[in-house]
Structure formats: C-alpha cells, structure tokens
Amino acid sequence: MKKAIIVDDEPLARMVVKEYLQNHPSITVMQECNDGFEGIKAIMQHQPDVIFLDIQMPKINGFEMLELVEQQPAVIFTTAFDEYAIKAFESHAVDYLLKPFSQERFDKAIERLTDRDTAGATNNTRDLLDTAAQGPQQNQRIVVKTGNKIKIIPIDDVHYLEAADDYVKIHTKEGAFLKNKTMGHFEKVLNPQQFVRTHRSYLVNVQLVTRIDPYEKESYLAQLKTGAQVPVSKTGYAKLKSVLGI
C-alpha cells in the first residue's frame, strides 16, 4: 500500500483526484490539504509515498512548500500552471497533470509512479526545486521554516546572505534565518543588479551599501545602512564597483 496526500486549494480538484484514485486501491489518501501550510504538517505526520500537488495556491505555492519538507516524497503535479513552464520541471517530477485531466491521463501518471518504484529511481525533488527556483516568480521572496512556523521574507527585506555550513543565513531587520540552500544557488536566482557576491561567503543587497572601506591587503569592508559590515574580496570589489557604477 502507498500513502498519498492531496494538496490543492480547490475542493473540486481534490475530489477529482480522489475519484480517479478509486481505480488504484493500492494507494490510500491519508489527508486532503487546502494549502501549503497544511501540506507540510500532513507530510510530517503521515510521511506519504506520493503527493498530488497544485502549484498556484494561497500563502505559499507548491514549490515553496516542497522546499520546507525534509523527507521528500514523490511528486505528481495536478495544476493549471502554464504548460510551457511545467515542461522545464517534467524530467524531475514523477509526472504533471495539466487541469482538466482525464482518468486515462491520471492512470498514466500512476503507471509512471509504479515504474519509477520498480526501477528504484531516486527522488529528483531537489533537482526539481533547483529548476523551479530559476523561474521569475520564485526570486521575489524567500520562504523559511523557523521551528513550527513558516516565514515569508520579501527579497527587498534581505540585507545580506552569509554562508553557514550546509545552510545560508539570511540577515533581515527582524533577525537572521537559516535556509537549506547554497550560496551558489542564491547567486544564480537573485537579481545580480541587486545582490552581489562580494565574497565567497557573502551576498549583499547593494541598495544598502553606503561606502566601501579598505580593510586588509586586497580586501575591503562594505558598510551597510543597517550598521553591518560585509567582507569584500578583490573579485567582489570589482563586481560591486561595476554594479554601483563607480
């Protein structure tokens, strides 16, 4: 038996998935969720084998929800999200179903899930998220989990980012928050005209830079409006000057 969770803000869409699953008695729906917050709690509680996931939902979207899940289940998207965008994620998810979808198309998705398990395929959800993060809607905010709470940080509220072992520490006026990503990831997805990699361990919001002071040999310190000081390497100095136009 496989455990499943349905995460979709549309009751009719959840009903369709449940109806289609009647043809697949080996899959049991453990819970239906109306949004990503409920989805995260349900995944932690039930540890499902597969989730049927919408992308466009209130509060946090499907991709942001997946980022906060530690034990990644298999993912089948059930969404009205633009098909062209979904194509970019097709190789990473088990399957995607573009609404409205038929029983026949749904059955093919379940067949792919079964084939995937039979072949012992690895879970590619992390690759999926790395691809999804490059979309234009995914770089306007950062969603983090702090204890049992989920916080949405608008990108303009980020002062700078700092490498912290396997995490990135996101510094804001409300404090620092950890995200299980790499500095390379953020350098790739954030607007390079707003965030500059000043040092291998730092990305800074250039809108907050007030001056750049010499520090040690071929290194500098960027002074921020907040009072913080961010290290700047020789290479980072050249990048920062270019973006600031100095």
PDB file of N, CA and C in Angstrom, residues 154-161 171 190-198 202-210 222-226 230 240 243-244:
ATOM      1  N   PRO A 154      10.119  38.951   1.959  1.00  0.00           N
ATOM      2  CA  PRO A 154      10.250  39.633   0.663  1.00  0.00           C
ATOM      3  C   PRO A 154      11.725  39.893   0.373  1.00  0.00           C
ATOM      4  N   ILE A 155      12.127  39.739  -0.864  1.00  0.00           N
ATOM      5  CA  ILE A 155      13.546  39.826  -1.187  1.00  0.00           C
ATOM      6  C   ILE A 155      14.126  41.202  -0.873  1.00  0.00           C
ATOM      7  N   ASP A 156      13.311  42.252  -0.943  1.00  0.00           N
ATOM      8  CA  ASP A 156      13.805  43.594  -0.626  1.00  0.00           C
ATOM      9  C   ASP A 156      14.108  43.761   0.857  1.00  0.00           C
ATOM     10  N   ASP A 157      13.606  42.864   1.700  1.00  0.00           N
ATOM     11  CA  ASP A 157      13.862  42.945   3.138  1.00  0.00           C
ATOM     12  C   ASP A 157      15.167  42.260   3.535  1.00  0.00           C
ATOM     13  N   VAL A 158      15.806  41.606   2.575  1.00  0.00           N
ATOM     14  CA  VAL A 158      17.057  40.901   2.866  1.00  0.00           C
ATOM     15  C   VAL A 158      18.219  41.887   2.828  1.00  0.00           C
ATOM     16  N   HIS A 159      18.997  41.957   3.915  1.00  0.00           N
ATOM     17  CA  HIS A 159      20.157  42.840   3.970  1.00  0.00           C
ATOM     18  C   HIS A 159      21.369  42.185   3.290  1.00  0.00           C
ATOM     19  N   TYR A 160      21.669  40.974   3.735  1.00  0.00           N
ATOM     20  CA  TYR A 160      22.740  40.206   3.078  1.00  0.00           C
ATOM     21  C   TYR A 160      22.579  38.733   3.430  1.00  0.00           C
ATOM     22  N   LEU A 161      23.265  37.892   2.691  1.00  0.00           N
ATOM     23  CA  LEU A 161      23.238  36.457   2.918  1.00  0.00           C
ATOM     24  C   LEU A 161      24.647  35.989   3.253  1.00  0.00           C
ATOM     25  N   HIS A 171      20.050  37.515   6.544  1.00  0.00           N
ATOM     26  CA  HIS A 171      20.003  38.594   7.521  1.00  0.00           C
ATOM     27  C   HIS A 171      18.943  39.623   7.125  1.00  0.00           C
ATOM     28  N   LEU A 190      19.011  35.121  -7.657  1.00  0.00           N
ATOM     29  CA  LEU A 190      18.714  36.502  -7.290  1.00  0.00           C
ATOM     30  C   LEU A 190      19.159  37.475  -8.373  1.00  0.00           C
ATOM     31  N   ASN A 191      18.498  38.614  -8.426  1.00  0.00           N
ATOM     32  CA  ASN A 191      18.819  39.650  -9.406  1.00  0.00           C
ATOM     33  C   ASN A 191      20.253  40.142  -9.197  1.00  0.00           C
ATOM     34  N   PRO A 192      21.153  39.956 -10.169  1.00  0.00           N
ATOM     35  CA  PRO A 192      22.561  40.348  -9.992  1.00  0.00           C
ATOM     36  C   PRO A 192      22.759  41.854  -9.902  1.00  0.00           C
ATOM     37  N   GLN A 193      21.735  42.630 -10.272  1.00  0.00           N
ATOM     38  CA  GLN A 193      21.828  44.074 -10.123  1.00  0.00           C
ATOM     39  C   GLN A 193      21.431  44.523  -8.716  1.00  0.00           C
ATOM     40  N   GLN A 194      20.885  43.598  -7.935  1.00  0.00           N
ATOM     41  CA  GLN A 194      20.507  43.922  -6.557  1.00  0.00           C
ATOM     42  C   GLN A 194      21.382  43.199  -5.534  1.00  0.00           C
ATOM     43  N   PHE A 195      21.757  41.953  -5.839  1.00  0.00           N
ATOM     44  CA  PHE A 195      22.577  41.178  -4.909  1.00  0.00           C
ATOM     45  C   PHE A 195      23.897  40.789  -5.572  1.00  0.00           C
ATOM     46  N   VAL A 196      24.983  41.166  -4.915  1.00  0.00           N
ATOM     47  CA  VAL A 196      26.317  40.925  -5.463  1.00  0.00           C
ATOM     48  C   VAL A 196      27.092  39.994  -4.532  1.00  0.00           C
ATOM     49  N   ARG A 197      27.761  39.018  -5.109  1.00  0.00           N
ATOM     50  CA  ARG A 197      28.633  38.104  -4.347  1.00  0.00           C
ATOM     51  C   ARG A 197      29.937  38.843  -4.059  1.00  0.00           C
ATOM     52  N   THR A 198      29.994  39.470  -2.901  1.00  0.00           N
ATOM     53  CA  THR A 198      31.176  40.267  -2.562  1.00  0.00           C
ATOM     54  C   THR A 198      32.318  39.414  -2.042  1.00  0.00           C
ATOM     55  N   TYR A 202      29.559  35.624   1.166  1.00  0.00           N
ATOM     56  CA  TYR A 202      28.601  36.713   1.351  1.00  0.00           C
ATOM     57  C   TYR A 202      27.986  37.178   0.031  1.00  0.00           C
ATOM     58  N   LEU A 203      26.681  37.442   0.101  1.00  0.00           N
ATOM     59  CA  LEU A 203      25.942  38.122  -0.959  1.00  0.00           C
ATOM     60  C   LEU A 203      25.277  39.336  -0.314  1.00  0.00           C
ATOM     61  N   VAL A 204      25.454  40.516  -0.886  1.00  0.00           N
ATOM     62  CA  VAL A 204      24.963  41.718  -0.243  1.00  0.00           C
ATOM     63  C   VAL A 204      23.949  42.443  -1.111  1.00  0.00           C
ATOM     64  N   ASN A 205      22.933  43.018  -0.461  1.00  0.00           N
ATOM     65  CA  ASN A 205      21.949  43.852  -1.134  1.00  0.00           C
ATOM     66  C   ASN A 205      22.602  45.210  -1.383  1.00  0.00           C
ATOM     67  N   VAL A 206      22.921  45.500  -2.636  1.00  0.00           N
ATOM     68  CA  VAL A 206      23.693  46.709  -2.951  1.00  0.00           C
ATOM     69  C   VAL A 206      22.921  47.988  -2.635  1.00  0.00           C
ATOM     70  N   GLN A 207      21.601  47.888  -2.500  1.00  0.00           N
ATOM     71  CA  GLN A 207      20.806  49.067  -2.177  1.00  0.00           C
ATOM     72  C   GLN A 207      21.096  49.582  -0.771  1.00  0.00           C
ATOM     73  N   LEU A 208      21.741  48.745   0.047  1.00  0.00           N
ATOM     74  CA  LEU A 208      22.041  49.130   1.423  1.00  0.00           C
ATOM     75  C   LEU A 208      23.490  49.566   1.626  1.00  0.00           C
ATOM     76  N   VAL A 209      24.300  49.462   0.588  1.00  0.00           N
ATOM     77  CA  VAL A 209      25.724  49.807   0.723  1.00  0.00           C
ATOM     78  C   VAL A 209      25.887  51.326   0.752  1.00  0.00           C
ATOM     79  N   THR A 210      26.555  51.828   1.803  1.00  0.00           N
ATOM     80  CA  THR A 210      26.797  53.275   1.913  1.00  0.00           C
ATOM     81  C   THR A 210      28.223  53.638   1.505  1.00  0.00           C
ATOM     82  N   ALA A 222      32.301  46.352   3.148  1.00  0.00           N
ATOM     83  CA  ALA A 222      31.157  47.139   2.695  1.00  0.00           C
ATOM     84  C   ALA A 222      30.359  47.554   3.918  1.00  0.00           C
ATOM     85  N   GLN A 223      30.160  48.838   4.063  1.00  0.00           N
ATOM     86  CA  GLN A 223      29.374  49.368   5.175  1.00  0.00           C
ATOM     87  C   GLN A 223      27.911  49.491   4.712  1.00  0.00           C
ATOM     88  N   LEU A 224      26.997  48.936   5.502  1.00  0.00           N
ATOM     89  CA  LEU A 224      25.585  48.967   5.148  1.00  0.00           C
ATOM     90  C   LEU A 224      24.838  50.005   5.982  1.00  0.00           C
ATOM     91  N   LYS A 225      23.706  50.443   5.470  1.00  0.00           N
ATOM     92  CA  LYS A 225      22.871  51.408   6.185  1.00  0.00           C
ATOM     93  C   LYS A 225      22.446  50.882   7.548  1.00  0.00           C
ATOM     94  N   THR A 226      22.402  49.586   7.685  1.00  0.00           N
ATOM     95  CA  THR A 226      21.976  48.955   8.932  1.00  0.00           C
ATOM     96  C   THR A 226      23.058  48.972   9.998  1.00  0.00           C
ATOM     97  N   VAL A 230      30.181  43.970   5.763  1.00  0.00           N
ATOM     98  CA  VAL A 230      30.258  42.740   4.982  1.00  0.00           C
ATOM     99  C   VAL A 230      31.603  42.669   4.277  1.00  0.00           C
ATOM    100  N   LEU A 240      31.228  44.705  -7.268  1.00  0.00           N
ATOM    101  CA  LEU A 240      30.458  45.707  -6.562  1.00  0.00           C
ATOM    102  C   LEU A 240      30.599  47.080  -7.232  1.00  0.00           C
ATOM    103  N   VAL A 243      28.441  47.178 -10.455  1.00  0.00           N
ATOM    104  CA  VAL A 243      27.016  47.317 -10.238  1.00  0.00           C
ATOM    105  C   VAL A 243      26.671  48.710  -9.702  1.00  0.00           C
ATOM    106  N   LEU A 244      27.531  49.230  -8.833  1.00  0.00           N
ATOM    107  CA  LEU A 244      27.287  50.554  -8.262  1.00  0.00           C
ATOM    108  C   LEU A 244      27.645  51.693  -9.220  1.00  0.00           C
TER     109      LEU A 244
END
